[in-house]
CSV table of N, CA and C in Angstrom, one decimal:
chain,number,residue,atom,x,y,z
K,1,MET,N,67.7,85.8,84.7
K,1,MET,CA,67.9,86.8,85.1
K,1,MET,C,66.7,87.0,85.1
K,2,THR,N,66.1,88.2,86.3
K,2,THR,CA,64.8,88.4,86.3
K,2,THR,C,65.4,90.3,86.6
K,3,LYS,N,64.1,90.9,86.0
K,3,LYS,CA,64.5,92.0,86.2
K,3,LYS,C,65.1,93.2,87.2
K,4,GLN,N,64.4,92.2,88.1
K,4,GLN,CA,65.0,92.8,89.4
K,4,GLN,C,66.7,92.6,90.0
K,5,ASP,N,66.4,90.8,89.8
K,5,ASP,CA,68.3,90.5,89.6
K,5,ASP,C,68.9,91.4,88.7
K,6,LEU,N,69.1,91.8,87.4
K,6,LEU,CA,69.7,92.7,87.0
K,6,LEU,C,70.1,94.2,87.5
K,7,ALA,N,68.8,94.5,88.0
K,7,ALA,CA,68.7,96.4,88.8
K,7,ALA,C,69.6,96.2,89.4
K,8,LYS,N,70.2,94.9,90.5
K,8,LYS,CA,71.3,95.2,91.5
K,8,LYS,C,72.8,95.2,90.7
K,9,PHE,N,72.8,95.1,89.6
K,9,PHE,CA,74.1,95.5,89.5
K,9,PHE,C,73.8,96.6,88.3
K,10,ILE,N,72.6,97.8,88.7
K,10,ILE,CA,72.8,99.0,88.1
K,10,ILE,C,73.9,100.4,89.1
K,11,ASP,N,74.4,101.0,89.2
K,11,ASP,CA,74.5,102.0,89.2
K,11,ASP,C,74.6,103.4,88.2
K,12,SER,N,73.2,103.6,88.8
K,12,SER,CA,72.3,104.4,88.0
K,12,SER,C,72.4,106.0,88.3
K,13,THR,N,74.0,106.9,87.3
K,13,THR,CA,74.1,107.6,86.8
K,13,THR,C,73.8,109.4,87.0
K,14,ALA,N,74.2,110.3,87.4
K,14,ALA,CA,73.7,111.7,86.5
K,14,ALA,C,74.4,113.1,87.4
K,15,LEU,N,75.4,113.4,86.0
K,15,LEU,CA,77.1,114.2,86.2
K,15,LEU,C,77.0,115.1,85.7
K,16,SER,N,75.8,115.7,84.9
K,16,SER,CA,75.5,116.9,84.2
K,16,SER,C,76.0,118.0,85.2
K,17,PRO,N,77.0,119.0,84.6
K,17,PRO,CA,77.4,120.0,85.1
K,17,PRO,C,76.6,121.3,85.6
K,18,THR,N,75.1,121.0,84.8
K,18,THR,CA,74.2,121.9,85.5
K,18,THR,C,72.7,120.9,86.6
K,19,LEU,N,73.2,120.2,87.0
K,19,LEU,CA,72.6,119.3,87.3
K,19,LEU,C,71.7,119.8,88.7
K,20,GLY,N,70.3,119.4,88.9
K,20,GLY,CA,70.2,120.5,89.9
K,20,GLY,C,69.1,119.5,91.3
K,21,ILE,N,68.3,120.3,92.1
K,21,ILE,CA,67.8,119.0,93.0
K,21,ILE,C,66.7,117.9,92.8
K,22,ARG,N,65.9,119.2,91.9
K,22,ARG,CA,64.7,118.5,91.2
K,22,ARG,C,65.0,116.5,90.4
K,23,GLU,N,66.3,117.1,89.5
K,23,GLU,CA,67.1,116.1,89.0
K,23,GLU,C,67.8,114.5,90.1
K,24,VAL,N,68.0,115.2,90.8
K,24,VAL,CA,68.7,114.5,92.1
K,24,VAL,C,67.2,113.9,92.9
K,25,GLN,N,66.3,114.3,93.6
K,25,GLN,CA,64.8,114.0,93.6
K,25,GLN,C,65.1,111.8,92.8
K,26,THR,N,64.8,113.1,91.4
K,26,THR,CA,64.3,111.6,91.1
K,26,THR,C,65.1,110.4,90.9
K,27,LEU,N,66.2,111.8,90.8
K,27,LEU,CA,67.4,110.1,90.5
K,27,LEU,C,67.4,108.7,91.6
K,28,CYS,N,66.8,109.4,92.8
K,28,CYS,CA,67.2,108.8,93.8
K,28,CYS,C,66.0,108.3,94.0
K,29,GLN,N,64.9,108.8,94.3
K,29,GLN,CA,63.3,107.7,93.7
K,29,GLN,C,63.5,106.3,93.2
K,30,GLU,N,63.8,107.0,92.1
K,30,GLU,CA,64.1,105.8,90.8
K,30,GLU,C,65.3,104.7,90.7
K,31,ALA,N,65.9,105.1,91.4
K,31,ALA,CA,66.8,104.3,91.8
K,31,ALA,C,66.2,103.4,93.1
K,32,GLU,N,65.2,103.6,94.3
K,32,GLU,CA,64.9,103.4,95.4
K,32,GLU,C,64.2,102.2,94.7
K,33,SER,N,63.0,102.6,94.2
K,33,SER,CA,62.3,101.7,93.4
K,33,SER,C,62.0,101.3,92.8
K,34,LEU,N,63.9,101.3,91.4
K,34,LEU,CA,63.4,100.2,90.9
K,34,LEU,C,65.0,99.2,91.3
K,35,GLY,N,65.7,99.4,92.8
K,35,GLY,CA,66.2,98.3,93.4
K,35,GLY,C,67.9,98.5,92.3
K,36,PHE,N,67.7,99.7,92.5
K,36,PHE,CA,68.9,99.5,92.0
K,36,PHE,C,70.6,99.3,92.4
K,37,CYS,N,71.1,99.0,92.3
K,37,CYS,CA,72.4,99.1,93.8
K,37,CYS,C,73.6,100.2,94.3
K,38,ALA,N,73.7,101.4,92.7
K,38,ALA,CA,74.6,102.0,93.5
K,38,ALA,C,72.9,104.0,92.4
K,39,VAL,N,73.7,105.5,93.5
K,39,VAL,CA,73.5,106.5,92.1
K,39,VAL,C,74.3,106.7,92.6
K,40,CYS,N,75.2,107.4,91.0
K,40,CYS,CA,76.7,108.3,91.2
K,40,CYS,C,76.0,110.2,90.9
K,41,VAL,N,76.5,110.3,92.0
K,41,VAL,CA,76.0,111.7,91.5
K,41,VAL,C,78.0,112.6,92.0
K,42,PRO,N,77.1,113.8,91.2
K,42,PRO,CA,79.3,114.7,91.6
K,42,PRO,C,78.7,115.5,93.0
K,43,PRO,N,79.8,115.1,93.4
K,43,PRO,CA,80.3,115.7,94.9
K,43,PRO,C,79.5,116.5,96.0
K,44,CYS,N,79.3,117.6,95.7
K,44,CYS,CA,78.0,118.7,95.7
K,44,CYS,C,77.2,118.4,95.9
K,45,TRP,N,76.6,116.8,95.8
K,45,TRP,CA,75.3,116.2,96.1
K,45,TRP,C,75.4,114.6,97.0
K,46,VAL,N,76.3,114.5,97.0
K,46,VAL,CA,76.0,113.0,97.8
K,46,VAL,C,75.7,113.3,99.2
K,47,SER,N,76.0,114.4,100.3
K,47,SER,CA,75.8,115.0,101.0
K,47,SER,C,73.6,114.6,101.4
K,48,TYR,N,73.6,115.1,100.3
K,48,TYR,CA,71.8,115.1,100.0
K,48,TYR,C,71.5,114.4,99.7
K,49,ALA,N,72.0,113.2,98.5
K,49,ALA,CA,71.4,111.6,98.0
K,49,ALA,C,71.6,110.7,99.4
K,50,LYS,N,72.5,110.7,100.2
K,50,LYS,CA,72.6,110.1,101.5
K,50,LYS,C,71.6,110.8,102.1
K,51,SER,N,70.9,111.3,102.0
K,51,SER,CA,69.3,112.6,103.4
K,51,SER,C,68.5,111.7,102.6
K,52,LEU,N,68.0,111.4,101.2
K,52,LEU,CA,67.2,110.9,100.7
K,52,LEU,C,67.2,109.7,100.8
K,53,LEU,N,68.3,108.8,100.6
K,53,LEU,CA,68.4,107.5,100.3
K,53,LEU,C,68.7,106.9,101.4
K,54,SER,N,68.3,107.4,103.2
K,54,SER,CA,68.4,106.7,103.9
K,54,SER,C,68.5,105.7,104.1
K,55,SER,N,67.4,104.5,103.9
K,55,SER,CA,67.0,103.2,104.1
K,55,SER,C,68.2,102.4,103.8
K,56,GLY,N,69.8,103.3,102.9
K,56,GLY,CA,71.1,101.7,102.9
K,56,GLY,C,70.8,100.9,102.1
K,57,ARG,N,69.8,100.8,100.7
K,57,ARG,CA,69.2,100.3,99.9
K,57,ARG,C,69.6,100.2,98.9
K,58,VAL,N,70.0,101.3,98.9
K,58,VAL,CA,70.8,102.1,97.1
K,58,VAL,C,72.4,102.8,97.8
K,59,LYS,N,73.2,102.3,97.0
K,59,LYS,CA,74.4,103.4,97.4
K,59,LYS,C,74.7,104.3,96.9
K,60,ILE,N,76.1,105.2,97.3
K,60,ILE,CA,76.4,106.4,96.9
K,60,ILE,C,77.2,106.5,96.6
K,61,ALA,N,77.5,106.8,95.0
K,61,ALA,CA,79.0,106.8,94.5
K,61,ALA,C,79.3,108.3,94.0
K,62,THR,N,80.1,108.6,94.3
K,62,THR,CA,80.2,109.5,93.2
K,62,THR,C,81.6,110.0,92.3
K,63,VAL,N,82.1,111.2,91.5
K,63,VAL,CA,83.7,111.0,90.9
K,63,VAL,C,84.6,111.8,91.6
K,64,VAL,N,85.8,111.6,91.1
K,64,VAL,CA,87.0,112.5,91.2
K,64,VAL,C,87.4,112.3,90.0
K,65,SER,N,87.9,113.2,90.6
K,65,SER,CA,88.9,114.2,89.3
K,65,SER,C,88.1,114.1,87.4
K,66,PHE,N,87.1,114.1,87.8
K,66,PHE,CA,85.8,113.2,86.7
K,66,PHE,C,85.7,115.4,85.9
K,67,PRO,N,85.9,115.2,84.2
K,67,PRO,CA,85.6,114.1,83.7
K,67,PRO,C,87.3,114.1,83.3
K,68,HIS,N,87.8,114.8,83.3
K,68,HIS,CA,89.1,114.8,82.7
K,68,HIS,C,90.6,113.9,83.7
K,69,GLY,N,90.3,113.8,84.9
K,69,GLY,CA,91.4,113.2,85.5
K,69,GLY,C,93.2,113.9,85.4
K,70,ASN,N,93.3,114.5,85.3
K,70,ASN,CA,94.1,115.8,85.4
K,70,ASN,C,94.7,116.6,86.9
K,71,ASP,N,93.8,116.0,87.8
K,71,ASP,CA,94.0,117.1,88.9
K,71,ASP,C,95.0,115.9,89.6
K,72,ILE,N,95.7,116.7,90.2
K,72,ILE,CA,97.5,116.1,91.3
K,72,ILE,C,96.9,114.7,91.8
K,73,SER,N,97.8,113.8,92.9
K,73,SER,CA,97.1,112.5,93.3
K,73,SER,C,96.8,113.3,95.1
K,74,SER,N,97.2,114.3,95.2
K,74,SER,CA,97.1,114.7,96.8
K,74,SER,C,95.3,114.4,96.2
K,75,SER,N,94.9,115.7,95.6
K,75,SER,CA,93.3,116.6,95.3
K,75,SER,C,92.8,116.2,94.7
K,76,LYS,N,93.1,114.6,94.4
K,76,LYS,CA,92.6,113.5,94.2
K,76,LYS,C,91.9,112.2,95.7
K,77,ALA,N,93.0,112.9,96.6
K,77,ALA,CA,92.8,111.7,97.6
K,77,ALA,C,92.4,112.8,98.1
K,78,ALA,N,92.7,113.8,98.6
K,78,ALA,CA,91.9,114.9,99.5
K,78,ALA,C,89.6,114.9,98.9
K,79,SER,N,89.7,114.8,97.6
K,79,SER,CA,88.6,114.8,97.0
K,79,SER,C,87.7,113.6,97.7
K,80,ALA,N,88.6,112.4,97.4
K,80,ALA,CA,88.2,110.8,97.5
K,80,ALA,C,87.1,111.1,99.1
K,81,ARG,N,88.3,111.2,99.8
K,81,ARG,CA,88.3,111.4,101.6
K,81,ARG,C,86.7,112.6,102.2
K,82,ASP,N,87.2,113.6,101.3
K,82,ASP,CA,86.0,114.5,101.4
K,82,ASP,C,84.2,113.7,101.4
K,83,SER,N,84.6,113.7,100.6
K,83,SER,CA,83.3,112.8,99.4
K,83,SER,C,82.6,111.5,100.5
K,84,VAL,N,83.5,110.9,100.7
K,84,VAL,CA,83.2,109.3,101.9
K,84,VAL,C,82.6,110.5,103.0
K,85,ALA,N,83.1,111.4,104.2
K,85,ALA,CA,82.7,111.5,104.5
K,85,ALA,C,81.4,112.5,104.4
K,86,ALA,N,81.5,113.1,103.6
K,86,ALA,CA,79.4,113.7,103.3
K,86,ALA,C,79.0,112.1,102.9
K,87,GLY,N,79.6,110.7,103.0
K,87,GLY,CA,78.1,110.1,102.6
K,87,GLY,C,78.8,109.0,101.9
K,88,ALA,N,79.4,109.1,101.3
K,88,ALA,CA,79.8,108.3,99.8
K,88,ALA,C,80.1,106.8,99.7
K,89,ASP,N,79.8,106.1,99.8
K,89,ASP,CA,79.2,104.6,99.8
K,89,ASP,C,81.1,103.8,98.6
K,90,GLU,N,80.9,104.9,97.5
K,90,GLU,CA,81.8,104.7,96.6
K,90,GLU,C,82.8,105.7,95.7
K,91,ILE,N,83.3,105.3,95.6
K,91,ILE,CA,84.2,106.8,94.6
K,91,ILE,C,84.8,105.8,93.4
K,92,ASP,N,84.1,106.7,92.0
K,92,ASP,CA,84.5,106.2,90.8
K,92,ASP,C,85.3,107.6,90.8
K,93,MET,N,86.4,107.3,89.8
K,93,MET,CA,87.4,108.2,89.5
K,93,MET,C,88.1,107.9,88.5
K,94,VAL,N,88.4,109.1,87.8
K,94,VAL,CA,88.9,108.9,86.4
K,94,VAL,C,90.5,109.7,86.5
K,95,MET,N,91.4,107.9,85.9
K,95,MET,CA,92.6,108.0,85.8
K,95,MET,C,93.7,109.3,85.4
K,96,ASN,N,94.5,109.6,85.7
K,96,ASN,CA,95.5,110.1,85.0
K,96,ASN,C,95.7,110.2,83.4
K,97,LEU,N,95.1,110.8,82.2
K,97,LEU,CA,94.9,110.1,80.5
K,97,LEU,C,95.9,110.2,80.0
K,98,THR,N,97.3,111.6,81.0
K,98,THR,CA,99.0,111.3,79.8
K,98,THR,C,99.6,110.3,80.5
K,99,TRP,N,98.9,110.4,81.9
K,99,TRP,CA,100.3,108.9,82.2
K,99,TRP,C,100.4,107.3,81.6
K,100,ALA,N,98.7,107.7,80.9
K,100,ALA,CA,98.6,106.4,80.3
K,100,ALA,C,99.0,105.9,79.1
K,101,LYS,N,98.6,107.3,78.4
K,101,LYS,CA,99.3,107.7,77.3
K,101,LYS,C,100.9,107.4,76.8
K,102,GLU,N,101.3,107.7,78.0
K,102,GLU,CA,102.3,107.8,78.0
K,102,GLU,C,103.5,107.0,78.4
K,103,GLY,N,102.4,105.5,78.8
K,103,GLY,CA,102.9,104.3,79.7
K,103,GLY,C,103.6,104.1,80.9
K,104,ASN,N,103.5,105.3,81.1
K,104,ASN,CA,104.0,106.0,83.7
K,104,ASN,C,103.6,104.9,84.0
K,105,CYS,N,103.5,103.8,83.9
K,105,CYS,CA,102.2,102.8,84.7
K,105,CYS,C,102.8,102.6,86.1
K,106,SER,N,104.0,103.4,86.8
K,106,SER,CA,103.8,103.7,87.8
K,106,SER,C,103.8,104.7,88.4
K,107,ALA,N,103.5,105.7,87.3
K,107,ALA,CA,103.2,107.2,88.3
K,107,ALA,C,101.4,107.1,87.9
K,108,LEU,N,101.1,106.2,86.8
K,108,LEU,CA,99.5,106.0,87.3
K,108,LEU,C,98.5,104.7,88.7
K,109,GLU,N,99.8,104.1,88.9
K,109,GLU,CA,99.0,103.1,90.1
K,109,GLU,C,99.4,104.3,91.5
K,110,GLN,N,100.7,105.1,91.4
K,110,GLN,CA,100.3,105.6,92.6
K,110,GLN,C,99.7,106.1,92.7
K,111,ASP,N,98.9,106.9,91.9
K,111,ASP,CA,97.9,108.1,91.5
K,111,ASP,C,96.3,107.4,91.9
K,112,ILE,N,96.3,106.2,91.8
K,112,ILE,CA,95.1,105.7,91.9
K,112,ILE,C,95.5,105.3,93.5
K,113,ARG,N,96.4,104.8,93.3
K,113,ARG,CA,96.4,103.5,94.9
K,113,ARG,C,96.4,104.1,96.2
K,114,SER,N,96.6,106.3,95.6
K,114,SER,CA,96.4,107.9,96.7
K,114,SER,C,94.9,107.4,96.2
K,115,VAL,N,94.3,107.1,96.5
K,115,VAL,CA,93.2,107.5,95.9
K,115,VAL,C,91.7,105.8,96.8
K,116,VAL,N,92.9,105.3,96.9
K,116,VAL,CA,91.7,103.7,97.2
K,116,VAL,C,92.5,104.0,98.7
K,117,LEU,N,93.7,104.3,98.8
K,117,LEU,CA,94.0,104.4,100.4
K,117,LEU,C,93.1,105.8,101.6
K,118,ALA,N,92.9,106.8,100.7
K,118,ALA,CA,92.2,107.8,100.9
K,118,ALA,C,91.1,107.5,101.6
K,119,ALA,N,90.3,106.6,100.5
K,119,ALA,CA,88.4,106.7,100.7
K,119,ALA,C,88.3,105.3,101.7
K,120,LYS,N,88.8,104.4,101.2
K,120,LYS,CA,88.9,103.7,102.2
K,120,LYS,C,87.8,102.5,101.9
K,121,VAL,N,86.5,102.8,101.0
K,121,VAL,CA,85.3,102.3,100.5
K,121,VAL,C,85.5,101.3,98.8
K,122,PRO,N,85.2,101.1,97.9
K,122,PRO,CA,85.9,100.6,97.0
K,122,PRO,C,85.9,101.7,95.6
K,123,VAL,N,86.4,101.7,95.2
K,123,VAL,CA,87.2,102.4,94.4
K,123,VAL,C,87.1,102.4,92.3
K,124,LYS,N,86.3,102.5,91.9
K,124,LYS,CA,86.0,101.3,90.3
K,124,LYS,C,87.4,103.4,89.9
K,125,VAL,N,88.2,102.2,88.4
K,125,VAL,CA,88.7,103.8,88.0
K,125,VAL,C,88.3,103.4,86.4
K,126,ILE,N,88.0,105.0,86.3
K,126,ILE,CA,87.7,105.4,84.8
K,126,ILE,C,88.4,105.4,84.3
K,127,LEU,N,88.8,104.8,82.7
K,127,LEU,CA,90.0,104.7,82.0
K,127,LEU,C,89.9,105.4,80.5
K,128,GLU,N,88.8,105.3,80.2
K,128,GLU,CA,88.3,106.3,79.0
K,128,GLU,C,88.8,105.5,77.8
K,129,THR,N,88.4,103.9,77.0
K,129,THR,CA,89.4,103.5,76.8
K,129,THR,C,88.8,103.9,75.2
K,130,CYS,N,88.2,105.0,74.6
K,130,CYS,CA,88.5,105.9,73.4
K,130,CYS,C,89.6,106.7,73.0
K,131,LEU,N,89.6,107.3,73.8
K,131,LEU,CA,91.2,108.0,74.0
K,131,LEU,C,92.8,106.5,74.0
K,132,LEU,N,92.5,105.6,73.9
K,132,LEU,CA,93.9,104.4,74.7
K,132,LEU,C,93.4,103.5,73.9
K,133,THR,N,95.0,103.0,73.3
K,133,THR,CA,95.0,102.2,72.3
K,133,THR,C,95.0,100.9,73.5
K,134,ASP,N,95.1,99.8,72.5
K,134,ASP,CA,95.2,98.4,73.6
K,134,ASP,C,96.2,98.1,75.0
K,135,LEU,N,97.2,98.7,74.1
K,135,LEU,CA,98.5,98.3,75.0
K,135,LEU,C,98.0,99.2,76.1
K,136,GLU,N,97.7,100.6,76.1
K,136,GLU,CA,97.3,101.5,76.7
K,136,GLU,C,96.2,100.9,78.1
K,137,ILE,N,95.3,100.3,76.8
K,137,ILE,CA,94.0,100.0,77.9
K,137,ILE,C,94.8,98.6,78.7
K,138,ARG,N,95.5,97.8,78.9
K,138,ARG,CA,96.0,96.8,79.3
K,138,ARG,C,96.8,97.8,80.2
K,139,GLY,N,98.1,98.0,80.0
K,139,GLY,CA,98.2,98.5,81.3
K,139,GLY,C,98.2,99.2,82.2
K,140,ALA,N,96.5,100.5,82.1
K,140,ALA,CA,96.3,101.1,83.1
K,140,ALA,C,95.3,100.1,84.1
K,141,CYS,N,94.1,99.1,83.1
K,141,CYS,CA,94.0,98.1,83.8
K,141,CYS,C,94.9,97.3,84.7
K,142,GLU,N,96.0,97.0,84.4
K,142,GLU,CA,97.0,96.0,85.3
K,142,GLU,C,97.3,97.0,86.9
K,143,ALA,N,97.5,98.2,85.9
K,143,ALA,CA,98.0,99.1,87.6
K,143,ALA,C,96.8,99.5,87.9
K,144,ALA,N,95.4,100.0,87.6
K,144,ALA,CA,94.1,99.9,89.1
K,144,ALA,C,94.6,98.3,89.7
K,145,ALA,N,94.8,97.3,89.0
K,145,ALA,CA,94.6,96.5,89.6
K,145,ALA,C,95.7,96.1,90.7
K,146,ARG,N,96.6,95.9,90.4
K,146,ARG,CA,98.0,96.4,91.7
K,146,ARG,C,98.0,97.6,92.6
K,147,ALA,N,97.2,98.3,92.3
K,147,ALA,CA,96.6,99.6,92.7
K,147,ALA,C,95.9,99.0,94.0
K,148,GLY,N,95.3,98.6,93.7
K,148,GLY,CA,94.2,98.1,94.6
K,148,GLY,C,92.8,97.9,94.8
K,149,ALA,N,92.1,99.1,93.4
K,149,ALA,CA,90.7,99.2,92.9
K,149,ALA,C,89.8,98.5,92.5
K,150,LYS,N,88.9,98.5,93.1
K,150,LYS,CA,87.9,96.8,92.9
K,150,LYS,C,87.3,96.2,91.7
K,151,PHE,N,87.1,97.8,90.9
K,151,PHE,CA,86.4,97.8,89.7
K,151,PHE,C,87.3,98.6,88.8
K,152,VAL,N,87.1,98.8,87.4
K,152,VAL,CA,87.7,99.6,86.3
K,152,VAL,C,86.1,99.5,85.4
K,153,LYS,N,86.4,101.1,85.1
K,153,LYS,CA,85.7,101.5,84.2
K,153,LYS,C,86.0,102.2,82.4
K,154,THR,N,84.9,102.1,81.4
K,154,THR,CA,85.9,102.5,79.7
K,154,THR,C,85.5,103.6,79.7
K,155,SER,N,84.6,104.3,80.5
K,155,SER,CA,84.3,106.1,80.7
K,155,SER,C,83.7,107.0,80.8
K,156,THR,N,83.8,108.1,81.0
K,156,THR,CA,82.8,108.9,81.6
K,156,THR,C,82.0,109.8,80.9
K,157,GLY,N,81.2,109.1,79.7
K,157,GLY,CA,80.3,109.7,78.6
K,157,GLY,C,80.3,111.2,78.3
K,158,PHE,N,81.8,111.7,78.1
K,158,PHE,CA,82.1,113.0,78.2
K,158,PHE,C,83.4,113.1,77.4
K,159,ALA,N,83.7,111.9,76.8
K,159,ALA,CA,84.7,112.2,75.7
K,159,ALA,C,83.4,111.4,74.6
K,160,LYS,N,84.3,111.6,73.4
K,160,LYS,CA,83.6,111.1,72.3
K,160,LYS,C,83.2,109.9,71.7
K,161,SER,N,83.2,109.3,72.2
K,161,SER,CA,82.8,108.3,72.5
K,161,SER,C,82.5,107.3,73.5
K,162,GLY,N,81.8,106.5,73.7
K,162,GLY,CA,81.9,105.3,75.2
K,162,GLY,C,81.9,103.8,74.8
K,163,ALA,N,81.9,102.9,75.2
K,163,ALA,CA,82.4,101.5,75.8
K,163,ALA,C,81.8,101.3,75.2
K,164,THR,N,82.6,100.3,74.3
K,164,THR,CA,82.8,99.4,73.1
K,164,THR,C,82.4,97.6,73.5
K,165,LEU,N,82.2,97.3,73.1
K,165,LEU,CA,82.7,95.5,73.0
K,165,LEU,C,84.0,95.2,73.5
K,166,GLU,N,84.8,95.6,72.2
K,166,GLU,CA,85.7,95.1,71.8
K,166,GLU,C,87.1,95.9,73.6
K,167,ALA,N,86.6,97.0,74.2
K,167,ALA,CA,87.3,97.4,74.6
K,167,ALA,C,87.0,96.5,75.9
K,168,VAL,N,85.6,96.9,76.5
K,168,VAL,CA,84.9,95.7,77.5
K,168,VAL,C,86.1,93.9,77.6
K,169,ARG,N,86.3,93.9,76.4
K,169,ARG,CA,86.7,92.7,76.3
K,169,ARG,C,88.3,92.7,76.9
K,170,LEU,N,88.6,93.4,76.1
K,170,LEU,CA,89.9,93.5,76.2
K,170,LEU,C,90.7,93.9,77.6
K,171,MET,N,89.7,95.2,78.7
K,171,MET,CA,89.2,94.9,80.2
K,171,MET,C,88.8,94.0,80.3
K,172,LYS,N,88.0,93.7,80.2
K,172,LYS,CA,88.0,91.5,80.9
K,172,LYS,C,89.6,90.6,80.9
K,173,ALA,N,90.1,90.9,80.3
K,173,ALA,CA,91.2,89.8,79.1
K,173,ALA,C,92.3,90.2,80.7
K,174,SER,N,92.4,91.5,80.9
K,174,SER,CA,93.8,92.6,81.5
K,174,SER,C,93.6,92.4,83.0
K,175,ILE,N,92.5,92.2,83.6
K,175,ILE,CA,92.4,92.3,85.0
K,175,ILE,C,92.2,90.2,85.7
K,176,PRO,N,92.4,90.7,87.2
K,176,PRO,CA,92.6,89.0,87.5
K,176,PRO,C,90.9,88.7,88.1
K,177,THR,N,91.1,87.3,88.3
K,177,THR,CA,89.1,87.3,88.0
K,177,THR,C,88.3,87.7,89.5
K,178,THR,N,89.9,88.5,90.2
K,178,THR,CA,88.9,88.5,91.4
K,178,THR,C,88.8,89.9,91.7
K,179,MET,N,89.0,90.4,90.5
K,179,MET,CA,88.7,92.3,90.5
K,179,MET,C,87.4,92.4,89.3
């Protein structure tokens, strides 16, 4: 696999609460020049990033209920809808961690489905695996798949730790091969 081939799988992300215009410009310029798949920016920067990436070669992703996942489902759905209207091509949502911890996979699935249906673009579900047991990770992956999410992701980068190889292996084993 060449560097160019690998670049097509990378979402370059900048989600700092103090992210400024220069950082968004740099993020978009680098993504375009390196051939990345997408940039991921906070919702307030979606339309600006879209204007910088007008060639359409780099997708615009944004986050919903970031970084904690504890917004109510209707707010998550509205945020996803508004972000898509502003130009987002993909949504990265943080799932409700409480429902995952409590094993309430039905509520978790409903929450994810509300975003999937509102967005009408690919939705990636962030699990925050460092806060979950193996059983909770499996349940969350299964709920995300049933709800129609296209991807699951390990972490926000804002919790106590990030991705581990063990969590990635468990997630891969817990989702359908089509996901």
